[in-house]
Each structure stands twice: as C-alpha cells, then as structure tokens.
Short mmCIF file of C-alpha atoms in Angstrom, two decimals:
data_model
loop_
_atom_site.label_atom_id
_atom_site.label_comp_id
_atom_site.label_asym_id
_atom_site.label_seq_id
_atom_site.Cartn_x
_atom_site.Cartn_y
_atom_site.Cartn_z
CA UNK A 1 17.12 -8.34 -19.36
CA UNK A 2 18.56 -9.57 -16.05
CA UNK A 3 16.00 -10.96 -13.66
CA UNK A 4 15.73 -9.19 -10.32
CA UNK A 5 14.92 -12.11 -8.53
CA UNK A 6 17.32 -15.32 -9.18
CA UNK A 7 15.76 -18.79 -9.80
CA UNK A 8 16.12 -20.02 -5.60
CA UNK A 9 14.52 -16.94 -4.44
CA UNK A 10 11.82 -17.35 -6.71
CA UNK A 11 10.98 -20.96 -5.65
CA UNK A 12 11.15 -19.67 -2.20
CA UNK A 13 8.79 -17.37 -2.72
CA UNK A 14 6.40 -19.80 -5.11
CA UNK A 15 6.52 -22.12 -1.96
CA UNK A 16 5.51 -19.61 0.50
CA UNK A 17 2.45 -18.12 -1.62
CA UNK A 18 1.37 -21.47 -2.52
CA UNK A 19 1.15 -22.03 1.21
CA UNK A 20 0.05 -19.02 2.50
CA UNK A 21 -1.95 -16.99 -0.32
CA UNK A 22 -5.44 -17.30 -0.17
CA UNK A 23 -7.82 -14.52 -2.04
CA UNK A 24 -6.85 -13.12 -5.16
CA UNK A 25 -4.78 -9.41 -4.56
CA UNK A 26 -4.09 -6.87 -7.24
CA UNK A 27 -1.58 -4.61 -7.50
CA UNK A 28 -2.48 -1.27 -8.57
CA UNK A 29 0.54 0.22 -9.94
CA UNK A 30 1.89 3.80 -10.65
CA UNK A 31 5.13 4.72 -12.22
CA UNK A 32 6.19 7.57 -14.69
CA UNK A 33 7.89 7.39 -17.67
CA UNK A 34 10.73 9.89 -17.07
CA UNK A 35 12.29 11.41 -13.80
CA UNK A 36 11.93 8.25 -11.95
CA UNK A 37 14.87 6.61 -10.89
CA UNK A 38 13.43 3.39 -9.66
CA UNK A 39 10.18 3.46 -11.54
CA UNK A 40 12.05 0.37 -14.19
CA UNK A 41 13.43 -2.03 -11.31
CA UNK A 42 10.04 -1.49 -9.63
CA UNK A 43 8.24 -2.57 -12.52
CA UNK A 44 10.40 -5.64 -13.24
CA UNK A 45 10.52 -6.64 -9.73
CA UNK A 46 6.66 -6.27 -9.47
CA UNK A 47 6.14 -8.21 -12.89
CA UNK A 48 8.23 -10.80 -11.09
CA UNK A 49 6.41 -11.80 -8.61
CA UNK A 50 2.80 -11.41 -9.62
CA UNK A 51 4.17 -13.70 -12.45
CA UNK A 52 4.59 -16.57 -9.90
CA UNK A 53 0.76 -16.77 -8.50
CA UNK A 54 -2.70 -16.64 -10.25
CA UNK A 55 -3.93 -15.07 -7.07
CA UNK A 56 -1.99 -11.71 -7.81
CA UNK A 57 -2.77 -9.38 -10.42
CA UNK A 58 -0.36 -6.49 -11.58
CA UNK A 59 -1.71 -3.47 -13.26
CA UNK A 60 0.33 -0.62 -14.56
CA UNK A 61 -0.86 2.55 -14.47
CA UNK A 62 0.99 5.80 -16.09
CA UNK A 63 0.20 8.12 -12.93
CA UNK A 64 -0.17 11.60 -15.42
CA UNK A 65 -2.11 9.46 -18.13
CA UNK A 66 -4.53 8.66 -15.05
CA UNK A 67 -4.23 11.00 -12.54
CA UNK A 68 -7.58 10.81 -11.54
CA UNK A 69 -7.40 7.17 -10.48
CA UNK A 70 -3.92 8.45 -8.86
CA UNK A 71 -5.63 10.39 -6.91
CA UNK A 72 -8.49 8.59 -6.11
CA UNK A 73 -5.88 5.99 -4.51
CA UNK A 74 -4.01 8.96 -2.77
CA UNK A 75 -0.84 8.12 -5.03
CA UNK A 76 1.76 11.08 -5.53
CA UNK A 77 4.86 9.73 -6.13
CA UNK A 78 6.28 7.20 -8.35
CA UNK A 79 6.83 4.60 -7.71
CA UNK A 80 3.67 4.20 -6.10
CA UNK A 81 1.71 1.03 -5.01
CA UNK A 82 -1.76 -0.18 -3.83
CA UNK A 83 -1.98 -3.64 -2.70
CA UNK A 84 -5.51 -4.26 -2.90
CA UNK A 85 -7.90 -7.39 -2.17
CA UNK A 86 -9.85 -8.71 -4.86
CA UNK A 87 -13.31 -9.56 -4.74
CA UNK A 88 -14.70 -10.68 -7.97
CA UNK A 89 -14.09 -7.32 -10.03
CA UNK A 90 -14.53 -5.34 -6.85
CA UNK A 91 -11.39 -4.17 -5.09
CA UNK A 92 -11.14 -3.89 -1.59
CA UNK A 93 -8.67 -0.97 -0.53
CA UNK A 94 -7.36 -1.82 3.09
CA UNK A 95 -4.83 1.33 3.06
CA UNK A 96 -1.94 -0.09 1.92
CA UNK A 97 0.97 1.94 0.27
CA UNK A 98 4.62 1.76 -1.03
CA UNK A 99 6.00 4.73 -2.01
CA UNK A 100 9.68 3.80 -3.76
CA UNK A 101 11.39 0.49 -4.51
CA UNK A 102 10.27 -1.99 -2.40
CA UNK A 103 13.69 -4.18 -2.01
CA UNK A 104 15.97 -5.35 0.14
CA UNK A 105 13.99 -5.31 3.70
CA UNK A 106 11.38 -4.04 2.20
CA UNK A 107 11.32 -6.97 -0.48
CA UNK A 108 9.56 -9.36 2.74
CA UNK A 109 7.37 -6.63 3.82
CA UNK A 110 5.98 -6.24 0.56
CA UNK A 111 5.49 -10.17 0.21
CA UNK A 112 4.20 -10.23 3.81
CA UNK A 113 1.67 -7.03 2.66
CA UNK A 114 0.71 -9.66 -0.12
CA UNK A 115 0.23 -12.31 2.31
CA UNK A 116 -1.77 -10.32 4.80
CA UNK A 117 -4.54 -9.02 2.32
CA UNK A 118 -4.65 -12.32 0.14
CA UNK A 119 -5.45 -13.62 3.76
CA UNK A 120 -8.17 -10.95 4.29
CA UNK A 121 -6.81 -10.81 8.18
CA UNK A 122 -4.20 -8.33 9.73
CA UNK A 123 -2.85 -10.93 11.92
CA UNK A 124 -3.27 -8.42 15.17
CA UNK A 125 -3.99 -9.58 17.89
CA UNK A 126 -7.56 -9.50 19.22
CA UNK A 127 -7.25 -7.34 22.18
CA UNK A 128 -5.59 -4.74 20.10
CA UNK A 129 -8.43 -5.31 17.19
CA UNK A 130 -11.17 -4.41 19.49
CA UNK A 131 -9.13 -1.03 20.52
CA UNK A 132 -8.81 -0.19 16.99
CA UNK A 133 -12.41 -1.14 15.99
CA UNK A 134 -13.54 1.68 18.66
CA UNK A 135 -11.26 4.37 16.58
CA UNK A 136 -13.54 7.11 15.29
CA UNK A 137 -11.22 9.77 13.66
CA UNK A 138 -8.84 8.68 10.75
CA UNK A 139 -5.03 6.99 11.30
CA UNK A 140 -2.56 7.92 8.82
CA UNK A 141 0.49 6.03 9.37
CA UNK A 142 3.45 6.83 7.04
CA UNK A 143 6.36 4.64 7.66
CA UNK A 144 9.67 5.95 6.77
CA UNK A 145 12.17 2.71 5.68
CA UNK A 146 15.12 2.00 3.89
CA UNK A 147 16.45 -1.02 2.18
CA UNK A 148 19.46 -1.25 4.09
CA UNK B 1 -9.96 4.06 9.41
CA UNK B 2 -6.54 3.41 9.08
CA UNK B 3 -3.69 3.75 6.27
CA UNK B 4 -0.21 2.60 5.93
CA UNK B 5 2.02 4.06 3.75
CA UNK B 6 5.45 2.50 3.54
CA UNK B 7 8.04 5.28 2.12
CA UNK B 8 11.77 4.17 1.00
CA UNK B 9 13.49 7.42 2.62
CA UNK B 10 16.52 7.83 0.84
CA UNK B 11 15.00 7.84 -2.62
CA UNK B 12 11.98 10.35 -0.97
CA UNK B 13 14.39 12.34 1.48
CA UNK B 14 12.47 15.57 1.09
CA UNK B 15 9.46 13.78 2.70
CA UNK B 16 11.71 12.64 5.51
CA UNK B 17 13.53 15.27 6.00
CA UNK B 18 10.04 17.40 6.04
CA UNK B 19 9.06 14.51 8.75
CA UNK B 20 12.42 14.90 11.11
CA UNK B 21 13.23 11.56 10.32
CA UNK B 22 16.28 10.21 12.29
CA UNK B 23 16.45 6.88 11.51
CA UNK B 24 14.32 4.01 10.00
CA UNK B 25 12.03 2.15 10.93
CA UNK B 26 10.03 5.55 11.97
CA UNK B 27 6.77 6.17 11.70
CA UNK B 28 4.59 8.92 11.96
CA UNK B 29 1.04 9.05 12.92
CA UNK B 30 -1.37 11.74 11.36
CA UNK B 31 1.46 14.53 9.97
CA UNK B 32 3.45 14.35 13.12
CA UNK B 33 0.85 14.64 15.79
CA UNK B 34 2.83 11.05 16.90
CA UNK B 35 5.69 9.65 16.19
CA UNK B 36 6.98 5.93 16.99
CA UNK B 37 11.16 5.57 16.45
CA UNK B 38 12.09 1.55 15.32
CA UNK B 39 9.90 -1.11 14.96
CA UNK B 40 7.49 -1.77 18.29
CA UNK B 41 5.33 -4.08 19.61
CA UNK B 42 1.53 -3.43 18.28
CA UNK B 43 0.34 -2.70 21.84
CA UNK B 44 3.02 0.15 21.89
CA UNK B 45 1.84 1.51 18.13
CA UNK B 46 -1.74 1.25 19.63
CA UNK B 47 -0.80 3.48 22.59
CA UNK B 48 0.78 6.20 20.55
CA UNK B 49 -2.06 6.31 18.12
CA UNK B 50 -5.14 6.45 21.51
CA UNK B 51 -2.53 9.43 23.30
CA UNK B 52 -2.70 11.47 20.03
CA UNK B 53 -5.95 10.78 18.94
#
C-alpha cells in the first residue's frame, strides 16, 4: 500500500513531536465500513502518524458496532475523531473534533490539535483565558474547512 | 464549556450548506446564533462568542 505520508515529511513531523509532545494523547477513532469515501485514507493517514510517537495512541472504533461510545463522544459522521489527553487509563476529553479527512491544511491543524493537548495548554493568551473561564452556558464551535 | 469541531466541508456539504457556509475558514458558534467568516484573532472569536452568549 502506498504511504500517505513520504519518508521527509515523516521525519519532519518525528522532529517536531519529539520536540514539542509532552503527555501521552489518544485518538479515539470512528469510521464505517461502507459508504465512506474517506473513511480508508483517514485510517492510513491516522495509523501514520500515531506510528511515529509512543505518546499517541490510535484506536479504531466501528461507529455502528459501538454506537454508544459514538455517541457518548458526540460522533455522527465518519470519519470522525476525538483527540483526547491521556491520563494513566483515564481520558481527558477537551472538545476536540474532526469530522472528514484531515489533510492538506488540515494535515497541520490536526498535528497542532496533537500538540496542543499532549501539551495540556491551549496556548491562549491569558487575558482571553480569564474571559473564557467566566463562561457559564456551553460554546459549540463547529468550524467549517477545506483542504484546499 | 467549550467544543471544537473541525468539519472538511466539501466531503460534509449538507452540513454546510444547512450552516450558509460561504467560504472556509467559517465558523459557527452555538447552531448559528454567531458566526465568525476566515480565520481571526482570538480576541475577535472571544467577542463574538460574549455578544451571543
């Protein structure tokens, strides 16, 4: 099978999560067998790069053979990911979604998503911090991107 | 208190199209109550989210 990411791209990206990742992140993964277009690339993209750090961890889950856990991480559609901290075998959920491929611009937004929760730390600034801190009803923010 | 949810629009363009979206980077804040077009500076996102909120 041809790799989605060639052999300098990977040791670009081995360089920058040796540098930069910190706590372990998991990916909690949900693709469908048929009627998903991307749901293959995803997963060999995804299989890629948790392959190049012991911090991440990749698991694949058939969203109808565990819809329940689909739904407990407010996944719908396929491909769908959680990027999730890792504490020990607890997983802190800090609201992070992909919904589709994530390549081409997406491809460093996903590896800067990584980055950010292996970091445990937003990168915000603090002024705006302290605004959001005093937030009392929910923020759902759904981002609409391409990868062109 | 707050969730992200990146969405590739052209392979989800029911979801967009349900959204209004024009062009990308969009995002919208709680169904459409806000809406932010390209990508901003966080003070400007902040804003958006307090006027709707």
């Amino acid at each position: 099978m041809i790799k989605s990411l060639n052999n300098e791209l990977i040791d670009q990206i081995t360089e920058l999560f040796d540098a930069q990742l910190n706590y372990p992140v998991e990916l909690v993964y949900f693709s469908k067998k048929d009627q998903c277009e991307t749901c293959d690339d995803t997963t060999q993209l995804l299989e890629e790069i948790a392959s190049i750090s012991d911090k991440l961890y990749l698991r694949n889950f058939d969203i109808e053979e565990n819809s329940q856990l689909a739904e407990r991480y407010g996944i719908h559609l396929t491909p769908g990911l959680v990027i999730a901290g890792r504490d020990q075998d607890k997983l802190i959920d800090y609201g992070i979604r992909f919904t589709g491929i994530p390549s081409g611009y997406e491809f460093s937004s996903l590896l800067q998503s990584i980055i950010l929760v292996s970091k445990r730390d937003s990168g915000l600034k603090p002024a705006i911090r302290n605004q959001l801190k005093e937030l009392r009803k929910p923020v759902q923010l759904h981002i609409f991107v391409t990868p062109t | 208190m707050i969730s992200a949810e990146m969405i590739e629009a052209n392979e989800f363009y029911e979801l967009a199209a349900r959204y209004n979206v024009r062009g990308v980077p969009q995002t919208i804040i709680n169904d459409n109550a806000g809406v932010v077009l390209g990508a901003v500076p966080e003070e400007h996102l902040l804003q958006e989210i307090k006027r709707i909120i």
